Amino acid sequence: VPEVVDVLSEAFQHYPVMRYVLGSPDTPARLRRLVELFVSARVFRGETFVGVWDAEDLLAAGMVSVAPEGPVPEPLRERQRSTWELLGVDARVRYERFAMAAAPLVPVEAHLHLNMIGVRPRAQGRGLGRAILDHVHELSLRDPGSAGVSLSTEVEANVSLYRHFGYECLGFARVEEAFTTWAMFRENP
């Protein structure tokens, strides 16, 4: 878990959702705490982590959940409470605004959702993100209850990147004046 948090904290350091939710101050410690919350959600639900290692450390990571999600486990509720207490009410409100804007874009059929995918900046451009995507697609194909893989992006250039990997854009939503989120889905063949 600490390695996954390290990778995703590095990869999402300047990401629109993180900057929006955290507001000011947008410090590495606050970002790490927010990423720890997202990683904890997957841990407490017993969901899947995918990664690419070199000889020494984790270079890329992805977190996969089964959608739609079930109830929130009690340990996760406690982690949410302590995280929002630390990050502040304003951060929680901004996160909830983002979640409400994105919710109508989620596919209704059972599928896998790629919650986060990130590559350490020093390892980008080596195809590690593609390796994670390929593995997640394979997981979906092997799951008879999965119709495909969904994900979202808040970087417009990523929309065409994900289209290259077979994703269709389901729609988009503007989150206040801060940024846009695009919902993507790759149906199993």
Coordinates of N, CA, C and O in Angstrom, one line a residue:
V1 N 0.8 -1.2 0.0 CA 0.0 0.0 0.0 C 0.9 1.3 0.0 O 0.6 2.2 -0.8
P2 N 1.9 1.4 0.8 CA 2.7 2.6 0.8 C 3.3 2.9 -0.6 O 3.4 4.0 -1.0
E3 N 3.7 1.8 -1.3 CA 4.3 2.0 -2.6 C 3.3 2.5 -3.6 O 3.5 3.4 -4.4
V4 N 2.0 2.0 -3.5 CA 1.0 2.5 -4.4 C 0.7 3.9 -4.1 O 0.5 4.8 -5.0
V5 N 0.6 4.3 -2.8 CA 0.4 5.7 -2.5 C 1.5 6.6 -3.0 O 1.3 7.7 -3.5
D6 N 2.8 6.1 -2.9 CA 3.9 6.9 -3.4 C 3.7 7.1 -4.9 O 3.9 8.3 -5.4
V7 N 3.5 6.1 -5.7 CA 3.3 6.2 -7.1 C 2.2 7.2 -7.5 O 2.4 8.1 -8.3
L8 N 1.0 7.0 -6.9 CA -0.1 7.8 -7.3 C 0.0 9.2 -6.8 O -0.4 10.2 -7.5
S9 N 0.7 9.4 -5.7 CA 0.9 10.8 -5.2 C 1.9 11.5 -6.1 O 1.6 12.7 -6.4
E10 N 2.9 10.8 -6.6 CA 3.8 11.5 -7.6 C 3.0 11.7 -8.9 O 3.1 12.8 -9.5
A11 N 2.3 10.7 -9.4 CA 1.6 10.8 -10.7 C 0.5 11.9 -10.7 O 0.3 12.5 -11.7
F12 N -0.2 12.1 -9.6 CA -1.3 13.0 -9.5 C -1.0 14.3 -8.9 O -1.9 15.1 -8.5
Q13 N 0.3 14.6 -8.7 CA 0.7 15.8 -8.1 C 0.1 17.1 -8.6 O -0.3 18.0 -7.9
H14 N -0.1 17.2 -9.9 CA -0.7 18.4 -10.6 C -2.0 18.1 -11.2 O -2.5 18.9 -12.0
Y15 N -2.7 17.0 -10.8 CA -3.9 16.6 -11.5 C -5.1 17.5 -11.1 O -5.2 17.9 -9.9
P16 N -5.9 17.9 -12.0 CA -7.0 18.8 -11.7 C -7.9 18.5 -10.5 O -8.3 19.3 -9.7
V17 N -8.3 17.2 -10.4 CA -9.2 16.8 -9.3 C -8.5 17.0 -8.0 O -9.1 17.6 -7.0
M18 N -7.3 16.6 -7.9 CA -6.6 16.7 -6.6 C -6.4 18.2 -6.2 O -6.7 18.6 -5.1
R19 N -6.0 19.0 -7.2 CA -5.8 20.5 -6.9 C -7.2 21.1 -6.5 O -7.2 21.9 -5.6
Y20 N -8.2 20.7 -7.2 CA -9.5 21.3 -6.9 C -10.0 20.9 -5.4 O -10.4 21.7 -4.6
V21 N -9.9 19.6 -5.2 CA -10.4 19.1 -3.9 C -9.5 19.7 -2.7 O -10.1 20.2 -1.7
L22 N -8.2 19.7 -2.9 CA -7.4 20.2 -1.8 C -7.4 21.7 -1.6 O -7.3 22.2 -0.5
G23 N -7.7 22.4 -2.7 CA -7.7 23.9 -2.6 C -6.4 24.3 -2.1 O -5.3 23.9 -2.5
S24 N -6.4 25.3 -1.2 CA -5.1 25.9 -0.7 C -5.1 25.7 0.8 O -6.1 25.9 1.5
P25 N -4.0 25.2 1.4 CA -2.7 24.9 0.8 C -2.8 23.5 0.1 O -3.3 22.5 0.6
D26 N -2.2 23.5 -1.1 CA -2.1 22.3 -1.9 C -0.7 21.7 -1.7 O 0.2 21.8 -2.5
T27 N -0.5 21.0 -0.5 CA 0.9 20.6 -0.1 C 1.0 19.1 -0.4 O 0.0 18.3 -0.5
P28 N 2.2 18.6 -0.5 CA 2.5 17.1 -0.8 C 1.9 16.3 0.4 O 1.3 15.2 0.1
A29 N 1.9 16.8 1.6 CA 1.3 16.0 2.7 C -0.2 15.8 2.6 O -0.7 14.8 2.8
R30 N -0.8 16.9 2.2 CA -2.3 16.9 2.0 C -2.7 16.0 0.8 O -3.6 15.2 0.9
L31 N -1.9 16.1 -0.3 CA -2.1 15.2 -1.4 C -2.0 13.8 -1.0 O -2.8 12.9 -1.4
R32 N -0.9 13.5 -0.3 CA -0.7 12.1 0.1 C -1.8 11.6 0.9 O -2.3 10.4 0.8
R33 N -2.4 12.4 1.8 CA -3.5 11.9 2.7 C -4.7 11.7 1.8 O -5.4 10.7 2.1
L34 N -5.0 12.5 0.8 CA -6.1 12.3 0.0 C -5.9 11.0 -0.8 O -6.9 10.2 -0.9
V35 N -4.8 10.8 -1.4 CA -4.5 9.5 -2.1 C -4.6 8.3 -1.2 O -5.1 7.3 -1.6
E36 N -4.1 8.4 0.0 CA -4.3 7.3 1.0 C -5.7 7.0 1.2 O -6.1 5.8 1.4
L37 N -6.6 8.0 1.2 CA -8.0 7.7 1.4 C -8.5 6.9 0.2 O -9.2 5.9 0.3
F38 N -8.2 7.3 -1.0 CA -8.6 6.5 -2.2 C -8.0 5.1 -2.2 O -8.7 4.2 -2.6
V39 N -6.8 5.0 -1.9 CA -6.2 3.6 -1.8 C -6.9 2.8 -0.7 O -7.2 1.6 -0.9
S40 N -7.1 3.4 0.4 CA -7.8 2.7 1.5 C -9.1 2.2 1.1 O -9.5 1.1 1.5
A41 N -9.9 2.9 0.3 CA -11.2 2.5 -0.1 C -11.1 1.1 -0.9 O -11.9 0.2 -0.7
R42 N -10.0 1.0 -1.7 CA -9.8 -0.3 -2.4 C -9.4 -1.4 -1.5 O -9.8 -2.5 -1.6
V43 N -8.5 -1.1 -0.5 CA -8.1 -2.1 0.4 C -9.2 -2.6 1.3 O -9.4 -3.8 1.4
F44 N -10.0 -1.7 1.9 CA -11.1 -2.1 2.8 C -12.2 -2.8 2.0 O -12.9 -3.6 2.6
R45 N -12.3 -2.7 0.7 CA -13.2 -3.4 -0.1 C -12.6 -4.7 -0.7 O -13.3 -5.4 -1.4
G46 N -11.3 -4.9 -0.4 CA -10.7 -6.1 -0.9 C -10.6 -6.1 -2.4 O -10.7 -7.2 -3.1
E47 N -10.3 -5.0 -3.0 CA -10.3 -4.9 -4.5 C -8.9 -5.0 -5.0 O -7.9 -5.3 -4.3
T48 N -8.8 -4.9 -6.3 CA -7.6 -5.3 -7.1 C -6.6 -4.1 -7.3 O -7.0 -3.0 -7.7
F49 N -5.3 -4.4 -7.1 CA -4.3 -3.4 -7.4 C -3.4 -4.1 -8.5 O -3.2 -5.3 -8.5
V50 N -3.0 -3.3 -9.4 CA -2.1 -3.7 -10.5 C -0.9 -2.8 -10.5 O -1.0 -1.6 -10.4
G51 N 0.3 -3.4 -10.7 CA 1.5 -2.6 -10.7 C 2.5 -3.1 -11.6 O 2.5 -4.3 -12.1
V52 N 3.5 -2.3 -11.9 CA 4.7 -2.6 -12.7 C 5.9 -2.2 -11.8 O 6.0 -1.1 -11.4
W53 N 6.7 -3.2 -11.6 CA 7.9 -3.0 -10.7 C 9.2 -3.0 -11.6 O 9.2 -3.7 -12.6
D54 N 10.2 -2.4 -11.2 CA 11.6 -2.6 -11.7 C 12.3 -3.4 -10.6 O 11.6 -3.9 -9.6
A55 N 13.6 -3.5 -10.6 CA 14.3 -4.3 -9.6 C 14.1 -3.7 -8.2 O 14.3 -4.5 -7.2
E56 N 13.8 -2.4 -8.1 CA 13.8 -1.8 -6.7 C 12.5 -1.3 -6.2 O 12.2 -1.4 -5.0
D57 N 11.7 -0.8 -7.1 CA 10.4 -0.2 -6.6 C 9.3 -0.2 -7.6 O 9.5 -0.6 -8.8
L58 N 8.1 0.1 -7.1 CA 7.0 0.2 -8.0 C 7.0 1.4 -8.9 O 7.2 2.6 -8.4
L59 N 6.9 1.2 -10.2 CA 7.0 2.4 -11.1 C 5.6 2.9 -11.6 O 5.5 4.0 -11.9
A60 N 4.6 2.0 -11.6 CA 3.3 2.3 -12.1 C 2.3 1.5 -11.3 O 2.5 0.4 -10.9
A61 N 1.1 2.1 -11.1 CA 0.1 1.4 -10.3 C -1.3 1.8 -10.8 O -1.5 2.9 -11.4
G62 N -2.2 0.8 -10.6 CA -3.6 1.1 -11.0 C -4.5 0.4 -9.9 O -4.1 -0.6 -9.3
M63 N -5.7 0.9 -9.7 CA -6.6 0.4 -8.7 C -7.9 0.1 -9.4 O -8.5 1.0 -10.1
V64 N -8.4 -1.1 -9.2 CA -9.6 -1.6 -10.0 C -10.7 -2.0 -9.0 O -10.4 -2.7 -8.0
S65 N -11.9 -1.5 -9.2 CA -13.0 -1.9 -8.4 C -14.1 -2.5 -9.3 O -14.2 -2.3 -10.5
V66 N -15.0 -3.2 -8.6 CA -16.2 -3.7 -9.3 C -17.3 -2.7 -9.1 O -17.5 -2.2 -8.0
A67 N -17.9 -2.3 -10.3 CA -18.9 -1.3 -10.2 C -20.3 -1.9 -10.6 O -20.3 -2.8 -11.4
P68 N -21.3 -1.5 -10.0 CA -21.4 -0.5 -9.0 C -20.9 -1.0 -7.6 O -20.9 -2.2 -7.3
E69 N -20.4 0.0 -6.8 CA -19.8 -0.4 -5.5 C -20.9 -0.7 -4.5 O -22.0 -0.3 -4.6
G70 N -20.5 -1.6 -3.6 CA -21.4 -2.0 -2.5 C -21.4 -1.0 -1.4 O -20.9 0.2 -1.5
P71 N -21.9 -1.4 -0.2 CA -21.9 -0.5 0.9 C -20.5 -0.1 1.4 O -19.5 -0.8 1.1
V72 N -20.4 1.0 2.1 CA -19.1 1.4 2.6 C -18.8 0.6 3.9 O -19.5 0.7 4.9
P73 N -17.6 -0.1 3.9 CA -17.3 -0.8 5.2 C -16.9 0.2 6.3 O -16.5 1.3 6.1
E74 N -17.2 -0.3 7.5 CA -17.0 0.6 8.7 C -15.6 1.2 8.8 O -15.4 2.4 9.1
P75 N -14.5 0.4 8.6 CA -13.2 0.9 8.7 C -12.9 2.0 7.6 O -12.2 3.0 7.9
L76 N -13.6 1.9 6.5 CA -13.5 3.0 5.5 C -14.2 4.2 5.9 O -13.7 5.4 5.7
R77 N -15.4 4.1 6.6 CA -16.1 5.2 7.1 C -15.2 6.0 8.1 O -15.2 7.2 8.1
E78 N -14.5 5.3 8.9 CA -13.6 5.9 9.9 C -12.5 6.6 9.2 O -12.1 7.7 9.5
R79 N -11.9 6.0 8.2 CA -10.8 6.6 7.4 C -11.3 7.9 6.7 O -10.6 8.9 6.7
Q80 N -12.5 7.8 6.1 CA -13.1 9.0 5.5 C -13.2 10.1 6.5 O -12.9 11.3 6.3
R81 N -13.8 9.8 7.7 CA -14.0 10.8 8.7 C -12.7 11.5 9.1 O -12.6 12.7 9.2
S82 N -11.7 10.7 9.4 CA -10.4 11.3 9.9 C -9.7 12.0 8.7 O -9.1 13.1 9.0
T83 N -9.9 11.6 7.5 CA -9.3 12.3 6.4 C -9.9 13.7 6.2 O -9.2 14.7 6.1
W84 N -11.3 13.7 6.2 CA -11.9 15.0 6.0 C -11.7 15.9 7.2 O -11.7 17.1 7.0
E85 N -11.6 15.3 8.4 CA -11.3 16.2 9.5 C -9.9 16.8 9.4 O -9.8 18.0 9.7
L86 N -9.0 16.1 8.8 CA -7.6 16.7 8.6 C -7.6 17.7 7.4 O -7.0 18.7 7.6
L87 N -8.3 17.3 6.3 CA -8.2 18.1 5.1 C -9.2 19.3 5.2 O -9.0 20.3 4.5
G88 N -10.2 19.2 6.0 CA -11.2 20.3 6.2 C -12.5 20.1 5.5 O -12.6 19.4 4.5
V89 N -13.5 20.8 6.0 CA -14.8 20.7 5.4 C -14.9 21.2 4.0 O -15.6 20.6 3.1
D90 N -14.1 22.3 3.6 CA -14.1 22.8 2.3 C -13.7 21.7 1.3 O -14.2 21.6 0.2
A91 N -12.6 20.9 1.7 CA -12.1 19.9 0.8 C -13.2 18.8 0.6 O -13.4 18.3 -0.5
R92 N -13.9 18.5 1.7 CA -14.9 17.4 1.5 C -16.0 17.9 0.6 O -16.5 17.2 -0.2
V93 N -16.4 19.2 0.8 CA -17.5 19.7 0.0 C -17.1 19.7 -1.5 O -17.9 19.3 -2.4
R94 N -15.9 20.1 -1.8 CA -15.4 20.1 -3.2 C -15.4 18.7 -3.7 O -15.8 18.4 -4.9
Y95 N -14.9 17.7 -2.9 CA -14.9 16.3 -3.4 C -16.4 15.9 -3.7 O -16.6 15.2 -4.7
E96 N -17.3 16.2 -2.8 CA -18.7 15.8 -3.0 C -19.3 16.4 -4.3 O -20.0 15.8 -5.0
R97 N -18.9 17.7 -4.6 CA -19.3 18.3 -5.8 C -18.8 17.6 -7.0 O -19.6 17.4 -8.0
F98 N -17.6 17.2 -6.9 CA -17.0 16.4 -8.1 C -17.7 15.1 -8.2 O -18.1 14.8 -9.3
A99 N -17.9 14.4 -7.1 CA -18.6 13.1 -7.2 C -20.0 13.2 -7.7 O -20.5 12.4 -8.5
M100 N -20.7 14.3 -7.3 CA -22.1 14.5 -7.8 C -22.1 14.8 -9.3 O -23.0 14.4 -10.0
A101 N -21.2 15.6 -9.8 CA -21.1 15.9 -11.2 C -20.8 14.7 -12.0 O -21.3 14.5 -13.1
A102 N -19.9 13.8 -11.5 CA -19.5 12.6 -12.3 C -20.5 11.4 -12.2 O -20.5 10.6 -13.1
A103 N -21.3 11.4 -11.2 CA -22.2 10.2 -10.9 C -23.1 9.9 -12.1 O -23.2 8.7 -12.4
P104 N -23.7 10.8 -12.7 CA -24.6 10.5 -13.8 C -23.9 9.9 -15.1 O -24.6 9.3 -15.9
L105 N -22.6 10.0 -15.1 CA -21.9 9.5 -16.3 C -21.5 8.0 -16.2 O -21.0 7.5 -17.1
V106 N -21.7 7.4 -15.0 CA -21.2 6.0 -14.8 C -22.1 5.0 -15.4 O -23.4 5.1 -15.3
P107 N -21.6 4.0 -16.1 CA -22.4 3.0 -16.8 C -23.2 2.3 -15.7 O -22.7 2.1 -14.6
V108 N -24.4 1.8 -16.0 CA -25.3 1.2 -15.1 C -25.0 -0.3 -15.0 O -25.2 -0.9 -13.9
E109 N -24.5 -0.9 -16.1 CA -24.3 -2.4 -16.0 C -23.0 -2.7 -15.2 O -22.2 -1.8 -15.0
A110 N -23.0 -3.9 -14.7 CA -21.8 -4.4 -13.9 C -20.6 -4.3 -14.8 O -20.6 -4.8 -15.9
H111 N -19.5 -3.8 -14.2 CA -18.3 -3.7 -15.0 C -17.1 -3.4 -14.0 O -17.3 -3.3 -12.8
L112 N -15.9 -3.4 -14.5 CA -14.7 -3.0 -13.7 C -14.5 -1.5 -13.9 O -14.7 -1.0 -15.0
H113 N -14.1 -0.9 -12.8 CA -13.8 0.6 -12.9 C -12.3 0.8 -12.5 O -11.9 0.3 -11.5
L114 N -11.6 1.4 -13.4 CA -10.2 1.8 -13.1 C -10.2 3.1 -12.4 O -10.4 4.1 -13.0
N115 N -10.1 3.0 -11.1 CA -10.2 4.2 -10.2 C -9.1 5.2 -10.4 O -9.3 6.4 -10.6
M116 N -7.9 4.7 -10.5 CA -6.7 5.6 -10.7 C -5.7 4.7 -11.4 O -5.5 3.5 -11.1
I117 N -4.9 5.4 -12.3 CA -3.8 4.7 -12.9 C -2.7 5.8 -13.0 O -3.0 7.0 -13.4
G118 N -1.5 5.5 -12.6 CA -0.5 6.5 -12.5 C 0.9 5.8 -12.7 O 1.1 4.7 -12.4
V119 N 1.8 6.6 -13.3 CA 3.2 6.2 -13.6 C 4.1 7.3 -13.0 O 3.8 8.5 -13.2
R120 N 5.1 6.8 -12.2 CA 6.0 7.8 -11.7 C 6.6 8.7 -12.9 O 6.9 8.1 -13.9
P121 N 6.7 10.0 -12.7 CA 7.2 10.8 -13.8 C 8.5 10.3 -14.4 O 8.7 10.4 -15.6
R122 N 9.4 9.8 -13.6 CA 10.7 9.3 -14.1 C 10.6 8.1 -15.0 O 11.5 7.7 -15.7
A123 N 9.4 7.4 -14.9 CA 9.2 6.2 -15.7 C 8.2 6.3 -16.8 O 7.9 5.4 -17.5
Q124 N 7.7 7.6 -17.0 CA 6.7 7.8 -18.1 C 7.4 7.6 -19.5 O 8.6 7.8 -19.6
G125 N 6.5 7.2 -20.4 CA 7.0 7.1 -21.8 C 7.6 5.7 -22.1 O 8.1 5.5 -23.2
R126 N 7.4 4.8 -21.2 CA 8.0 3.4 -21.4 C 6.9 2.4 -21.6 O 7.2 1.2 -21.6
G127 N 5.6 2.8 -21.7 CA 4.5 1.8 -22.0 C 4.0 1.2 -20.7 O 3.3 0.2 -20.8
L128 N 4.4 1.7 -19.6 CA 3.9 1.1 -18.3 C 2.4 1.3 -18.1 O 1.7 0.3 -17.6
G129 N 1.9 2.4 -18.4 CA 0.5 2.7 -18.3 C -0.3 1.7 -19.3 O -1.3 1.2 -18.9
R130 N 0.2 1.5 -20.5 CA -0.4 0.6 -21.4 C -0.4 -0.9 -20.8 O -1.4 -1.6 -20.9
A131 N 0.7 -1.3 -20.2 CA 0.7 -2.6 -19.6 C -0.4 -2.8 -18.5 O -1.0 -3.8 -18.4
I132 N -0.6 -1.7 -17.7 CA -1.6 -1.8 -16.7 C -3.0 -1.8 -17.4 O -3.8 -2.7 -17.0
L133 N -3.2 -1.0 -18.4 CA -4.5 -1.0 -19.1 C -4.8 -2.4 -19.7 O -5.9 -3.0 -19.5
D134 N -3.8 -3.0 -20.3 CA -3.9 -4.3 -20.9 C -4.3 -5.3 -19.9 O -5.2 -6.2 -20.1
H135 N -3.7 -5.3 -18.7 CA -4.0 -6.2 -17.7 C -5.4 -6.0 -17.1 O -6.1 -7.0 -16.9
V136 N -5.8 -4.8 -17.0 CA -7.2 -4.5 -16.5 C -8.2 -5.0 -17.5 O -9.2 -5.6 -17.2
H137 N -7.9 -4.8 -18.8 CA -8.8 -5.3 -19.9 C -8.9 -6.8 -19.8 O -10.0 -7.4 -20.0
E138 N -7.8 -7.5 -19.6 CA -7.8 -8.9 -19.4 C -8.6 -9.4 -18.2 O -9.4 -10.4 -18.3
L139 N -8.5 -8.7 -17.1 CA -9.3 -9.0 -15.9 C -10.8 -8.9 -16.3 O -11.6 -9.8 -15.8
S140 N -11.2 -7.9 -17.0 CA -12.6 -7.7 -17.4 C -13.0 -8.8 -18.3 O -14.2 -9.3 -18.1
L141 N -12.2 -9.2 -19.2 CA -12.6 -10.3 -20.1 C -12.8 -11.6 -19.4 O -13.7 -12.4 -19.7
R142 N -12.0 -11.8 -18.4 CA -12.1 -13.1 -17.6 C -13.2 -13.1 -16.6 O -13.5 -14.1 -16.0
D143 N -13.8 -11.9 -16.3 CA -14.9 -11.8 -15.4 C -16.2 -11.9 -16.1 O -16.6 -11.0 -16.8
P144 N -17.0 -13.0 -15.9 CA -18.2 -13.2 -16.7 C -19.3 -12.1 -16.3 O -20.2 -11.9 -17.0
G145 N -19.1 -11.5 -15.1 CA -20.1 -10.5 -14.7 C -19.7 -9.1 -15.2 O -20.5 -8.1 -14.9
S146 N -18.6 -8.9 -15.9 CA -18.2 -7.6 -16.3 C -18.5 -7.3 -17.8 O -18.1 -8.1 -18.6
A147 N -19.1 -6.2 -18.0 CA -19.5 -5.7 -19.4 C -18.3 -5.0 -20.0 O -18.3 -4.8 -21.2
G148 N -17.3 -4.6 -19.2 CA -16.2 -3.8 -19.7 C -15.5 -3.1 -18.6 O -15.6 -3.4 -17.5
V149 N -14.7 -2.0 -19.0 CA -14.0 -1.2 -18.1 C -14.3 0.2 -18.3 O -14.4 0.8 -19.4
S150 N -14.6 0.9 -17.1 CA -14.8 2.3 -17.2 C -13.7 3.0 -16.5 O -12.9 2.4 -15.7
L151 N -13.5 4.3 -16.8 CA -12.6 5.2 -16.1 C -13.0 6.6 -16.4 O -13.9 6.9 -17.2
S152 N -12.4 7.5 -15.7 CA -12.7 8.9 -16.0 C -11.3 9.7 -16.1 O -10.3 9.2 -15.5
T153 N -11.3 10.8 -16.8 CA -10.2 11.6 -16.9 C -10.6 13.1 -16.8 O -11.7 13.4 -17.2
E154 N -9.7 13.8 -16.2 CA -9.9 15.3 -16.1 C -8.9 16.1 -17.0 O -8.7 17.3 -16.8
V155 N -8.2 15.4 -17.8 CA -7.2 16.0 -18.8 C -7.7 15.7 -20.2 O -7.8 14.5 -20.6
E156 N -8.1 16.7 -20.9 CA -8.7 16.6 -22.2 C -7.9 15.8 -23.2 O -8.4 15.0 -23.9
A157 N -6.6 15.9 -23.1 CA -5.7 15.2 -24.0 C -5.8 13.7 -23.8 O -5.5 12.9 -24.7
N158 N -6.2 13.3 -22.6 CA -6.3 11.8 -22.2 C -7.5 11.2 -22.9 O -7.5 10.0 -23.1
V159 N -8.5 12.0 -23.3 CA -9.7 11.5 -24.0 C -9.2 10.7 -25.3 O -9.6 9.6 -25.5
S160 N -8.4 11.4 -26.1 CA -8.0 10.7 -27.3 C -7.0 9.6 -27.0 O -7.1 8.6 -27.7
L161 N -6.3 9.7 -26.0 CA -5.4 8.6 -25.6 C -6.2 7.3 -25.3 O -5.9 6.2 -25.8
Y162 N -7.2 7.5 -24.4 CA -8.1 6.4 -24.1 C -8.9 5.9 -25.2 O -9.1 4.6 -25.4
R163 N -9.3 6.7 -26.1 CA -9.9 6.3 -27.4 C -9.0 5.3 -28.1 O -9.5 4.4 -28.7
H164 N -7.7 5.7 -28.2 CA -6.7 4.8 -28.8 C -6.7 3.4 -28.3 O -6.5 2.5 -29.0
F165 N -7.1 3.3 -27.0 CA -7.1 2.0 -26.3 C -8.5 1.3 -26.3 O -8.7 0.4 -25.6
G166 N -9.4 1.9 -27.2 CA -10.7 1.3 -27.3 C -11.8 1.8 -26.5 O -12.9 1.3 -26.5
Y167 N -11.6 2.9 -25.8 CA -12.6 3.5 -25.0 C -13.5 4.4 -25.8 O -13.0 5.1 -26.7
E168 N -14.8 4.5 -25.4 CA -15.7 5.4 -26.0 C -16.0 6.5 -24.9 O -16.1 6.2 -23.7
C169 N -16.2 7.7 -25.3 CA -16.6 8.8 -24.3 C -18.1 8.7 -24.1 O -18.9 8.8 -25.0
L170 N -18.5 8.5 -22.8 CA -19.9 8.4 -22.5 C -20.5 9.8 -22.3 O -21.7 9.9 -22.3
G171 N -19.7 10.7 -22.0 CA -20.1 12.1 -21.7 C -19.1 12.8 -20.8 O -18.1 12.3 -20.5
F172 N -19.5 14.1 -20.6 CA -18.6 14.9 -19.7 C -19.4 15.8 -18.8 O -20.6 16.0 -19.1
A173 N -18.8 16.3 -17.8 CA -19.5 17.2 -16.9 C -18.5 18.3 -16.5 O -17.3 18.0 -16.2
R174 N -18.9 19.5 -16.4 CA -18.1 20.6 -15.9 C -18.3 20.7 -14.4 O -19.4 20.7 -13.9
V175 N -17.2 20.7 -13.7 CA -17.2 20.7 -12.2 C -16.9 22.2 -11.9 O -15.8 22.6 -11.9
E176 N -18.0 22.9 -11.6 CA -17.9 24.4 -11.4 C -17.1 25.0 -12.6 O -17.3 24.6 -13.7
E177 N -16.3 25.9 -12.3 CA -15.5 26.5 -13.3 C -14.1 25.9 -13.3 O -13.2 26.3 -14.0
A178 N -13.9 24.9 -12.4 CA -12.5 24.4 -12.1 C -12.0 23.5 -13.2 O -10.8 23.6 -13.6
F179 N -12.8 22.5 -13.7 CA -12.3 21.6 -14.7 C -13.5 20.8 -15.2 O -14.6 20.9 -14.7
T180 N -13.2 20.0 -16.2 CA -14.2 19.1 -16.8 C -13.7 17.6 -16.6 O -12.6 17.3 -16.5
T181 N -14.7 16.7 -16.3 CA -14.4 15.3 -16.2 C -15.1 14.6 -17.3 O -16.3 14.9 -17.7
W182 N -14.4 13.7 -18.0 CA -14.9 12.8 -19.1 C -15.0 11.4 -18.6 O -14.1 10.9 -18.0
A183 N -16.2 10.8 -18.8 CA -16.4 9.4 -18.5 C -16.1 8.5 -19.7 O -16.6 8.8 -20.8
M184 N -15.3 7.5 -19.6 CA -14.9 6.6 -20.7 C -15.3 5.2 -20.4 O -15.3 4.8 -19.2
F185 N -15.6 4.4 -21.4 CA -16.0 3.0 -21.2 C -15.5 2.2 -22.4 O -15.6 2.6 -23.6
R186 N -14.9 1.0 -22.1 CA -14.4 0.1 -23.1 C -15.2 -1.2 -22.9 O -15.0 -1.9 -21.9
E187 N -16.1 -1.4 -23.8 CA -16.9 -2.6 -23.8 C -16.1 -3.9 -24.1 O -15.2 -3.9 -25.0
N188 N -16.3 -5.0 -23.3 CA -15.7 -6.2 -23.7 C -16.1 -6.7 -25.1 O -17.3 -6.6 -25.4
P189 N -15.2 -7.2 -25.8 CA -15.6 -7.7 -27.2 C -16.4 -8.9 -27.1 O -16.4 -9.7 -26.2

